[in-house]
CSV table of C-alpha atoms and ligand atoms in Angstrom, one decimal:
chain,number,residue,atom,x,y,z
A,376,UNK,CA,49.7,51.3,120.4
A,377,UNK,CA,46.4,51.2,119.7
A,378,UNK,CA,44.8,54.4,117.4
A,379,UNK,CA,41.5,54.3,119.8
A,380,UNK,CA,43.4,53.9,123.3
A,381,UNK,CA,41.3,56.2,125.5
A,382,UNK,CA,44.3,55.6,128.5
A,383,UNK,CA,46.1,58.7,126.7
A,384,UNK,CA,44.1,61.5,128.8
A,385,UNK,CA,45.7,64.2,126.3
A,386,UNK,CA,43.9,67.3,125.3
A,387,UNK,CA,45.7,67.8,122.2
A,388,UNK,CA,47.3,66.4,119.4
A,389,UNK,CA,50.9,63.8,119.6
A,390,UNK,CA,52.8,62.0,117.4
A,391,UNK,CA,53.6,58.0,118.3
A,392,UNK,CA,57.2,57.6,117.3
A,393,UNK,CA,58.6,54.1,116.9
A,394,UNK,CA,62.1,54.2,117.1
A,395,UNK,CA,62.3,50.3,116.7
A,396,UNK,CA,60.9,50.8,112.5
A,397,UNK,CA,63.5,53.6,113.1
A,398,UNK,CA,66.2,51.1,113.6
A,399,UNK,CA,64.0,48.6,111.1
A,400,UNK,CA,64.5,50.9,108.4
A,401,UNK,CA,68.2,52.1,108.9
A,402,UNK,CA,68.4,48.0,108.5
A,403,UNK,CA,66.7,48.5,105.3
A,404,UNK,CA,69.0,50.7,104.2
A,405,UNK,CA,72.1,49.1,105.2
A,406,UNK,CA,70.7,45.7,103.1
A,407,UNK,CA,69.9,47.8,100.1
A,408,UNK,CA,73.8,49.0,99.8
A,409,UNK,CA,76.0,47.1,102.0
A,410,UNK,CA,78.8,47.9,100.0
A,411,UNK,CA,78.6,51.5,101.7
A,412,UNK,CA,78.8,53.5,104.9
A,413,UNK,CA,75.1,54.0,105.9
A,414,UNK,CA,74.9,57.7,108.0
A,415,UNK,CA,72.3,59.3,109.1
A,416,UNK,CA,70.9,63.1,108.1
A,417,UNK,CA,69.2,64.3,111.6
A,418,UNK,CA,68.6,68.0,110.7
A,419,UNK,CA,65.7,70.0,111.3
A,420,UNK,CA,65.6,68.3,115.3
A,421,UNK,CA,65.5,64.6,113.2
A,422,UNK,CA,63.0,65.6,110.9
A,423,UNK,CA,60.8,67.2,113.6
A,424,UNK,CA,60.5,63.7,115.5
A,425,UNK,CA,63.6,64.7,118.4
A,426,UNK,CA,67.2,65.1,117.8
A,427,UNK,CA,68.0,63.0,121.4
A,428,UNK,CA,65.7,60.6,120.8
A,429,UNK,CA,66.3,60.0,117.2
A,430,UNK,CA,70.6,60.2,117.6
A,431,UNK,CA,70.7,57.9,120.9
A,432,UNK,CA,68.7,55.1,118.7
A,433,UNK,CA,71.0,55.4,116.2
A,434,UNK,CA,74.2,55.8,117.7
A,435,UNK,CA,73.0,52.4,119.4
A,436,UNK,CA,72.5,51.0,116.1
A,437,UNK,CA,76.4,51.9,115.6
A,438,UNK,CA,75.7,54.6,113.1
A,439,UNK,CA,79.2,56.4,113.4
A,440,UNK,CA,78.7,59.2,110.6
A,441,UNK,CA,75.6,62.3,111.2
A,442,UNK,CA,74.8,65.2,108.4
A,443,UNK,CA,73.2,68.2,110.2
A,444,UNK,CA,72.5,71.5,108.3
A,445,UNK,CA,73.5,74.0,110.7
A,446,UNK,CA,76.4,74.0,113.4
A,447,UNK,CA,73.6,74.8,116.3
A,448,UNK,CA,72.2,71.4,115.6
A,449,UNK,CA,75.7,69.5,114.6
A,450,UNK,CA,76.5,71.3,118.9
A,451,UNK,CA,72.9,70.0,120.1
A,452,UNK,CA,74.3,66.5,118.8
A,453,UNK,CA,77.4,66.7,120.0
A,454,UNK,CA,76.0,67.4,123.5
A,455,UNK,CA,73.6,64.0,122.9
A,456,UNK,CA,76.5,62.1,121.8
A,457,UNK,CA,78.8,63.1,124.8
A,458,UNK,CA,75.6,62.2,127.1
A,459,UNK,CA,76.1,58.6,125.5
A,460,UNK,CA,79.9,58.6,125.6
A,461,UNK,CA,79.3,57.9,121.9
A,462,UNK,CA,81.5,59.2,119.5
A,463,UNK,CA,80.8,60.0,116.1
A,464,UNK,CA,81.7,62.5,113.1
A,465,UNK,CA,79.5,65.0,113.0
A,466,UNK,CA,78.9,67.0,109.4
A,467,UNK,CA,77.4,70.1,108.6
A,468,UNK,CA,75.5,70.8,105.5
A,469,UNK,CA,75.8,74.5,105.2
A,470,UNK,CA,79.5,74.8,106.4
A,471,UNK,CA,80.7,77.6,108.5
A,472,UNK,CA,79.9,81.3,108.3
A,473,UNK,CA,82.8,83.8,109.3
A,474,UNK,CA,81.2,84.0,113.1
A,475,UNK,CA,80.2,80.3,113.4
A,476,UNK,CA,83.8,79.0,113.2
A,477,UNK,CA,84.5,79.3,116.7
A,478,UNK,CA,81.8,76.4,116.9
A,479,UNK,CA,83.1,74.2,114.4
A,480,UNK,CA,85.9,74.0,117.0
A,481,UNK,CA,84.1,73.7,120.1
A,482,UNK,CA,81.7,71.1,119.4
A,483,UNK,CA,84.2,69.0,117.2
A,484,UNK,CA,81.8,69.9,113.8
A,485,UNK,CA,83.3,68.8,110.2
A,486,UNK,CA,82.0,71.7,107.9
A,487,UNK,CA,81.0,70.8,104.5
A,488,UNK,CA,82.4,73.2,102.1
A,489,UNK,CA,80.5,74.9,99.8
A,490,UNK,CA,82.3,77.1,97.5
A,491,UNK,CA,85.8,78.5,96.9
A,492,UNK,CA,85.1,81.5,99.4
A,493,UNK,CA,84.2,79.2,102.2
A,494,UNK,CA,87.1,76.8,102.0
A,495,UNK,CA,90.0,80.0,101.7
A,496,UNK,CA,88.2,81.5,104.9
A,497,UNK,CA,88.5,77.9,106.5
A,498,UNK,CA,91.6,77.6,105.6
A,499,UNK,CA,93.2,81.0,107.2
A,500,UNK,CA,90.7,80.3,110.5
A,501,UNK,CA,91.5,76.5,111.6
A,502,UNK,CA,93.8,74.0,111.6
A,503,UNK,CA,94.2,71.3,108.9
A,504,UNK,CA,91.0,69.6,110.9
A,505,UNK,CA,89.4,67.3,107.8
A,506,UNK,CA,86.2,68.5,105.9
A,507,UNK,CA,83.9,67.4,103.3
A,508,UNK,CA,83.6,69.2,99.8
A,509,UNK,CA,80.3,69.8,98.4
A,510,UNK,CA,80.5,69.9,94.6
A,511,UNK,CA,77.4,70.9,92.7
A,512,UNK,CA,76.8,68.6,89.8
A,513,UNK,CA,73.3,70.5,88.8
A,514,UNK,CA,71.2,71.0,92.3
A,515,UNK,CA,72.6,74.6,91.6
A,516,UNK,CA,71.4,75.0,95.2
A,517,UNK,CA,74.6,74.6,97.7
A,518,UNK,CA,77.9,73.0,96.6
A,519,UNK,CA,80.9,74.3,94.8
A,520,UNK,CA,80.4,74.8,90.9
A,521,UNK,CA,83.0,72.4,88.8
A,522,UNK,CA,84.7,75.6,87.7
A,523,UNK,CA,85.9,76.1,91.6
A,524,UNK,CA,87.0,72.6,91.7
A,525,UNK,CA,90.5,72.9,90.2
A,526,UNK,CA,91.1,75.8,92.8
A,527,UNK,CA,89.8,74.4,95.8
A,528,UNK,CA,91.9,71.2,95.4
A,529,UNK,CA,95.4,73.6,95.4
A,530,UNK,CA,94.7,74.9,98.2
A,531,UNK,CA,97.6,74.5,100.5
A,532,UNK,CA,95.8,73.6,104.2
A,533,UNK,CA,92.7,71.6,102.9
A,534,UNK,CA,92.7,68.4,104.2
A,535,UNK,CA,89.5,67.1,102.6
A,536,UNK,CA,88.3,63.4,103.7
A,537,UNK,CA,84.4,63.4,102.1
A,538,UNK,CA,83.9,64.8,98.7
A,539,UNK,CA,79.9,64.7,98.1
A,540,UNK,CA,77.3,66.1,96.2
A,541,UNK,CA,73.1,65.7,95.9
A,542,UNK,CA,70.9,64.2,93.6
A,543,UNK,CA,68.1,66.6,92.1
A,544,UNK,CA,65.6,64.5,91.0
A,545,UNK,CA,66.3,60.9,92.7
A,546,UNK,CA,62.2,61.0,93.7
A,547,UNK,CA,62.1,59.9,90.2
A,548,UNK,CA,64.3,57.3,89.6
A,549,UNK,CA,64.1,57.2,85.8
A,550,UNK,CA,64.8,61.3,85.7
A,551,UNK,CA,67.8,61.2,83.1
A,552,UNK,CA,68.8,64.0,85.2
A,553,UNK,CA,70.4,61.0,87.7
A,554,UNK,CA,72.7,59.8,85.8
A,555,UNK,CA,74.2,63.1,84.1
A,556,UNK,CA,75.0,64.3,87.7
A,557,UNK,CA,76.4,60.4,88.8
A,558,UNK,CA,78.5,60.5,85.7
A,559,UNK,CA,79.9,63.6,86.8
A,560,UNK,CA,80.1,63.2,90.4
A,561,UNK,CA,81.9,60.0,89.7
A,562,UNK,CA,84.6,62.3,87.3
A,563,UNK,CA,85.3,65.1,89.8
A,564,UNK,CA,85.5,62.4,92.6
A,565,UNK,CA,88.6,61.0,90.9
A,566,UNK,CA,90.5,64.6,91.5
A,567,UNK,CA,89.9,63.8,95.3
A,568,UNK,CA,92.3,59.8,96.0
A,569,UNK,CA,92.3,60.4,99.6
A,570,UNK,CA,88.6,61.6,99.7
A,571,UNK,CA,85.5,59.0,100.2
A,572,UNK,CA,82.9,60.0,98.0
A,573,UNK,CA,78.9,60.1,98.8
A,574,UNK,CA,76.4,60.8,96.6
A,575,UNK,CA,72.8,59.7,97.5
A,576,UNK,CA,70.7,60.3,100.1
A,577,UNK,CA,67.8,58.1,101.0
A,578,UNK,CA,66.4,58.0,97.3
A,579,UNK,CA,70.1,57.1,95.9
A,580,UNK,CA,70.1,54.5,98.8
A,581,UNK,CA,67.4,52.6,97.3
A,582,UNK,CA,68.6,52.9,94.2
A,583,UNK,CA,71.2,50.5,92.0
A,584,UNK,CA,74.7,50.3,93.4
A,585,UNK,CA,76.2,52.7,90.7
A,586,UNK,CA,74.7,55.6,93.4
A,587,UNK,CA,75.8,54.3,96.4
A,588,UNK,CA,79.4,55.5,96.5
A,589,UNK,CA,81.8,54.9,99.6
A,590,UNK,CA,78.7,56.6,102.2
A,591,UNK,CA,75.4,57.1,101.9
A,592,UNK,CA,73.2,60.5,103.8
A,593,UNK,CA,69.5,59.6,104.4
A,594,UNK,CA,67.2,61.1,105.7
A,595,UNK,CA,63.3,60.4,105.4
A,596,UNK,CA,63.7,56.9,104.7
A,597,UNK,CA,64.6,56.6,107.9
A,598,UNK,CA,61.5,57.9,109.4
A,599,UNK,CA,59.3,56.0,107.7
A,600,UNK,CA,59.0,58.2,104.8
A,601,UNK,CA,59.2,57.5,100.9
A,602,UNK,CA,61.6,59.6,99.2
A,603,UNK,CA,59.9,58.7,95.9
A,604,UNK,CA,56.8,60.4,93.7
A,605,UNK,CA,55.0,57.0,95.0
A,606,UNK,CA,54.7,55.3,98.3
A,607,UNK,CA,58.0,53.0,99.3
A,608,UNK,CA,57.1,50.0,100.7
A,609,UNK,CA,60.3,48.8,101.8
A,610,UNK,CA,59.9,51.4,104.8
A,611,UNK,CA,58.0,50.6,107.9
A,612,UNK,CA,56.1,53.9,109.1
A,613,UNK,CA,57.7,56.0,112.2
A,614,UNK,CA,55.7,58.6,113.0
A,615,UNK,CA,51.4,58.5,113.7
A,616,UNK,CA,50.2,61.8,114.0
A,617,UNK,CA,46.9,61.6,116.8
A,618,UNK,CA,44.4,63.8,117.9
A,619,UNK,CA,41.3,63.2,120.4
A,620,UNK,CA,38.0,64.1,119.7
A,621,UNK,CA,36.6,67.1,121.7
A,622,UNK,CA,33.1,67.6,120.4
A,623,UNK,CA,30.2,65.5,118.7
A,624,UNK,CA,27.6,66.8,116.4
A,625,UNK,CA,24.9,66.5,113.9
A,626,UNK,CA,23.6,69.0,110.9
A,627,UNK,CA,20.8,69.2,108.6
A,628,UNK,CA,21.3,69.0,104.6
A,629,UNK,CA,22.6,72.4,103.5
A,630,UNK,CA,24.5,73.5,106.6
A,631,UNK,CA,28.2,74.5,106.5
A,632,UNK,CA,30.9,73.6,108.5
A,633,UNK,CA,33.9,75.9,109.1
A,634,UNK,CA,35.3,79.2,108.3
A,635,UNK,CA,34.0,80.0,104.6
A,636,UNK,CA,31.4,77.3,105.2
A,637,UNK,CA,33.0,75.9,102.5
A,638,UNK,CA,31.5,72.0,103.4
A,639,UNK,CA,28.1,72.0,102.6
A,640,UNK,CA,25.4,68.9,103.9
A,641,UNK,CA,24.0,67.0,101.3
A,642,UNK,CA,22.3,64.6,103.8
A,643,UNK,CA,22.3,64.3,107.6
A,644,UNK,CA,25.8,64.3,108.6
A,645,UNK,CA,27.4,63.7,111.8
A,646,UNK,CA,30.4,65.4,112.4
A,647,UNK,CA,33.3,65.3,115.2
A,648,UNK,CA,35.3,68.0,116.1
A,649,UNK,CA,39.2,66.7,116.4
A,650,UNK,CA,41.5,68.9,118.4
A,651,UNK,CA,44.2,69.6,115.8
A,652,UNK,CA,44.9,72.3,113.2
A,653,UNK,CA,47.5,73.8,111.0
A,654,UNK,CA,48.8,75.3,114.1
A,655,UNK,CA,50.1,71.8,114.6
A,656,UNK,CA,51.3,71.4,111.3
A,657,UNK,CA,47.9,70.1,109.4
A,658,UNK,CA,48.3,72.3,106.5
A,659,UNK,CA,45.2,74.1,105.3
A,660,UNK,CA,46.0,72.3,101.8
A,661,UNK,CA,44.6,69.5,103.3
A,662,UNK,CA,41.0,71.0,103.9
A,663,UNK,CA,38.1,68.7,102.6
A,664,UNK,CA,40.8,66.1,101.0
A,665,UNK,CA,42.5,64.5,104.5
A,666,UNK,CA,41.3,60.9,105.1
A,667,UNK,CA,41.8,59.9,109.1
A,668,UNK,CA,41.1,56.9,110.9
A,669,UNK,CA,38.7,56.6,113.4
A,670,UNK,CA,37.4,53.7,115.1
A,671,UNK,CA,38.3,51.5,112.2
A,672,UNK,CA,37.0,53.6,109.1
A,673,UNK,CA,38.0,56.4,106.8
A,674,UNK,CA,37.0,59.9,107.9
A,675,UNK,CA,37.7,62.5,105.9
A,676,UNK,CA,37.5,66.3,106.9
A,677,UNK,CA,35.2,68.2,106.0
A,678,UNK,CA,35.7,71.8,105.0
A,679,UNK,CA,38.8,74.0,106.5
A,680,UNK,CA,41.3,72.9,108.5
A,681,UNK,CA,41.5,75.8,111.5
A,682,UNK,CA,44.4,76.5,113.9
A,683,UNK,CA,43.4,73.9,116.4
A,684,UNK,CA,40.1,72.3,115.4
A,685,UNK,CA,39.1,69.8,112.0
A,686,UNK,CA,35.8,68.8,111.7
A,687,UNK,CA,35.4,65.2,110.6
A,688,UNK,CA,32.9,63.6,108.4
A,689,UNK,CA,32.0,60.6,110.2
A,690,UNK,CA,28.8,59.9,108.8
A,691,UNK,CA,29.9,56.6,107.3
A,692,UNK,CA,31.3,55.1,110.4
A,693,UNK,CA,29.9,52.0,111.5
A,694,UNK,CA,31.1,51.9,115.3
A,695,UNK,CA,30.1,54.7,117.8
A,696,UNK,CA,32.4,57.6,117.9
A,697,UNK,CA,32.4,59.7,121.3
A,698,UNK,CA,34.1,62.3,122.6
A,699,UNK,CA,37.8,61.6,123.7
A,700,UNK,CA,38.0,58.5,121.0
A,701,UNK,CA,41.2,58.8,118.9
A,702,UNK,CA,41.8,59.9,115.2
A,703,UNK,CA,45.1,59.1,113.7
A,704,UNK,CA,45.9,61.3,110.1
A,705,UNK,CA,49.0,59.3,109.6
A,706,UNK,CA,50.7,56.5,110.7
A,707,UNK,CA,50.2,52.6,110.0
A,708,UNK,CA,46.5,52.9,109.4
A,709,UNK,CA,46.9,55.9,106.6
A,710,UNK,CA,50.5,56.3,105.4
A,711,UNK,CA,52.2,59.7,105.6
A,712,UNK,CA,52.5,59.3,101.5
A,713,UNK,CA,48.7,59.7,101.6
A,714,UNK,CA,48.2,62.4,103.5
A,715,UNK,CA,50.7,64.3,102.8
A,716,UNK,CA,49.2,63.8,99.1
A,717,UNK,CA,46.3,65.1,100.2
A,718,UNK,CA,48.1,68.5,101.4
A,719,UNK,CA,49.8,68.5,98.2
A,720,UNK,CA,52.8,68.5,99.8
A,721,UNK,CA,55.5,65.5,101.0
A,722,UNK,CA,56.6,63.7,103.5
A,723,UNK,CA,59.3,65.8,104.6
A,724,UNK,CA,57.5,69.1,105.1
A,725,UNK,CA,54.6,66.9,107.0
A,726,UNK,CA,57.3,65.4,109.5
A,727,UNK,CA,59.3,69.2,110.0
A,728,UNK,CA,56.1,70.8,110.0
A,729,UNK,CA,55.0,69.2,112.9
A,730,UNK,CA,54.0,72.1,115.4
A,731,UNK,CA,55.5,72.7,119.1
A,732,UNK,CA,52.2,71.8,120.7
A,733,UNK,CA,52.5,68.2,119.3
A,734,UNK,CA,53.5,66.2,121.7
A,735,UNK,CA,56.5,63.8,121.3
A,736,UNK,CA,55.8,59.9,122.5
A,737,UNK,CA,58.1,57.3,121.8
A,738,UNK,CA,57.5,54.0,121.9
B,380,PLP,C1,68.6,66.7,103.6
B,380,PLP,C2,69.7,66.2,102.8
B,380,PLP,C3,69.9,64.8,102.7
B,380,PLP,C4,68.9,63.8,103.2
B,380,PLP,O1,67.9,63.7,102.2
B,380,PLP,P1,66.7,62.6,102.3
B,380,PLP,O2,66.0,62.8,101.0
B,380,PLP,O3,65.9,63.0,103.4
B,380,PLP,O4,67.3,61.3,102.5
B,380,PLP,C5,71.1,64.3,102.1
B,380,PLP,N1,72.0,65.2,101.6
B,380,PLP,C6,71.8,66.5,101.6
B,380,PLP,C7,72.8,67.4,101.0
B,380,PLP,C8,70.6,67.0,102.2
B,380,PLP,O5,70.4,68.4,102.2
């Protein structure tokens, strides 16, 4: 889809979502570590790009294993699934809460256990129904600590078919901190005979075969996103985030733009006024930095980002720019690495922070 198609008679902002460099990259991943299970993590409604969409495209793709983080979602998929006649295990990240057992149940959701409280109350509300075991090997986020481990695995009821546990610092793959935590991973796995072990989510995917375990959980490699401190060009990009322009104008050297007139003309400026803001998930960090496309050049904005409006800097570009042309702030023309740079932020709170007013096309 073209960035400058004028047939999209939107007034607002949408993100272009390719599902085929969806299945393209899940490819990718399978061909980095075949010796593995490749799942898929669809929490946070698929990284913001659409649980359905996202989970029917996979399940196509034969993907048998999905990680959400809370049993709401891991019942949203189950209803997809069933809509498909697909069947597939289900995890959930954060495991069960005293009230949210019930819905383990219902919807047919493996927790993940977290801790020695959460697999004795599991144990004394359900049936011997299998579950995963989170061991913390130095996130010290989720996870059981090692100390729990010894008592966890004694308790009568458990029937544990997934031990796993997460990677704090695979965006670097040289951190040291990678290999402490696969050395011990690999140790507290061996306690577990019956369990299949997982380790690595999309960075761990992409990295040497000592991380890649029995199954692997990514995420924002599979839409499109690197899950590295540089860009990833193994990925194809999923998502193009596009907004039309609503208003044209031109200013005088020394007048502002924005709230805090915080751009300031140097020179005769032309500006156009693009109908998206941090409302729609363009964070504010990204005022005066951004670099969009429009009509074939860079644009960058000038001065801050507003709830629904960005002003553009289009001074420099050659071909005409009128009202209702297209910008695009990430996609293939300007990778969500880039931008999301720019907002001092990642990928992954780019894609989730997309707002409810962006509109969801898939192509
Ligand atoms: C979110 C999450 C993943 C997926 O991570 P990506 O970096 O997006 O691939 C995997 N495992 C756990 C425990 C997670 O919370």
């Amino acid at each position: 889809m073209s960035g400058n198609s004028q047939s999209d008679k939107t007034s607002g902002p949408w993100v272009d979502i390719n599902l085929g460099a969806v299945a393209a990259n899940y490819a990718t991943l399978c061909a980095a570590a075949p010796d593995a299970e490749m799942a898929a993590v669809v929490k946070c409604n698929a990284y913001g790009l659409g649980l359905a969409a996202v989970a029917t495209k996979l399940a196509g793709l034969n993907c048998k294993t999905f990680f959400v983080a809370y049993p709401e979602e891991g019942a949203d998929l189950r209803t997809v699934l069933q809509s498909l006649n697909a069947d597939a295990t289900i995890y959930v990240f954060n495991g069960p809460l005293p009230h949210t057992m019930p819905l383990f149940q219902s919807a047919k959701l493996k927790p993940v256990l977290n801790s020695l409280e959460q697999a004795t109350q599991w144990t004394t509300h359900c049936d011997g129904a299998p579950v995963a075991l989170h061991i913390d090997t130095g996130m010290n986020r989720l996870g059981a600590p090692l100390s729990e481990v010894d008592a966890i695995a004694s308790l009568g009821g458990l029937n544990i078919d997934l031990v796993m546990s997460h990677l704090a610092c695979a965006s670097d793959p040289a951190h040291p901190k990678n290999e402490e935590q696969r050395i011990l991973f690999a140790n507290v796995a061996k306690d577990f005979p019956h369990a299949r072990a997982s380790l690595s989510a999309s960075g761990g995917a992409l990295m040497d075969a000592r991380f890649h375990f029995d199954l692997i959980r990514p995420g924002i490699a599979l839409y499109g996103g690197s899950p590295f401190d540089v860009d990833e060009r193994r990925l194809k990009p999923v998502a193009a985030l596009r907004a039309p322009v609503v208003q044209l104008r031109d200013i005088a050297p020394g007048e502002t733009v924005g709230y805090n007139a915080s751009f300031k003309a140097t020179a005769p400026t032309r500006l156009a006024t693009v109908a998206l803001g941090y409302g729609d998930g363009m964070p504010t960090s990204g005022s005066g930095r951004v670099q969009a496309m429009i009509a074939g050049a860079h644009a960058r904005v000038a001065g801050r980002i507003s709830m629904d409006l960005i002003s553009l800097d289009i001074t420099n570009c050659k071909n005409p720019i009128k009202t209702g042309d297209i910008a695009t702030f990430f996609g293939e023309e300007v990778s969500l690495f880039e931008t999301a740079k720019s907002c001092n932020t990642n990928a992954y709170e780019l894609l989730t922070g997309l707002g409810g007013r962006v509109d969801r096309r898939y192509l």
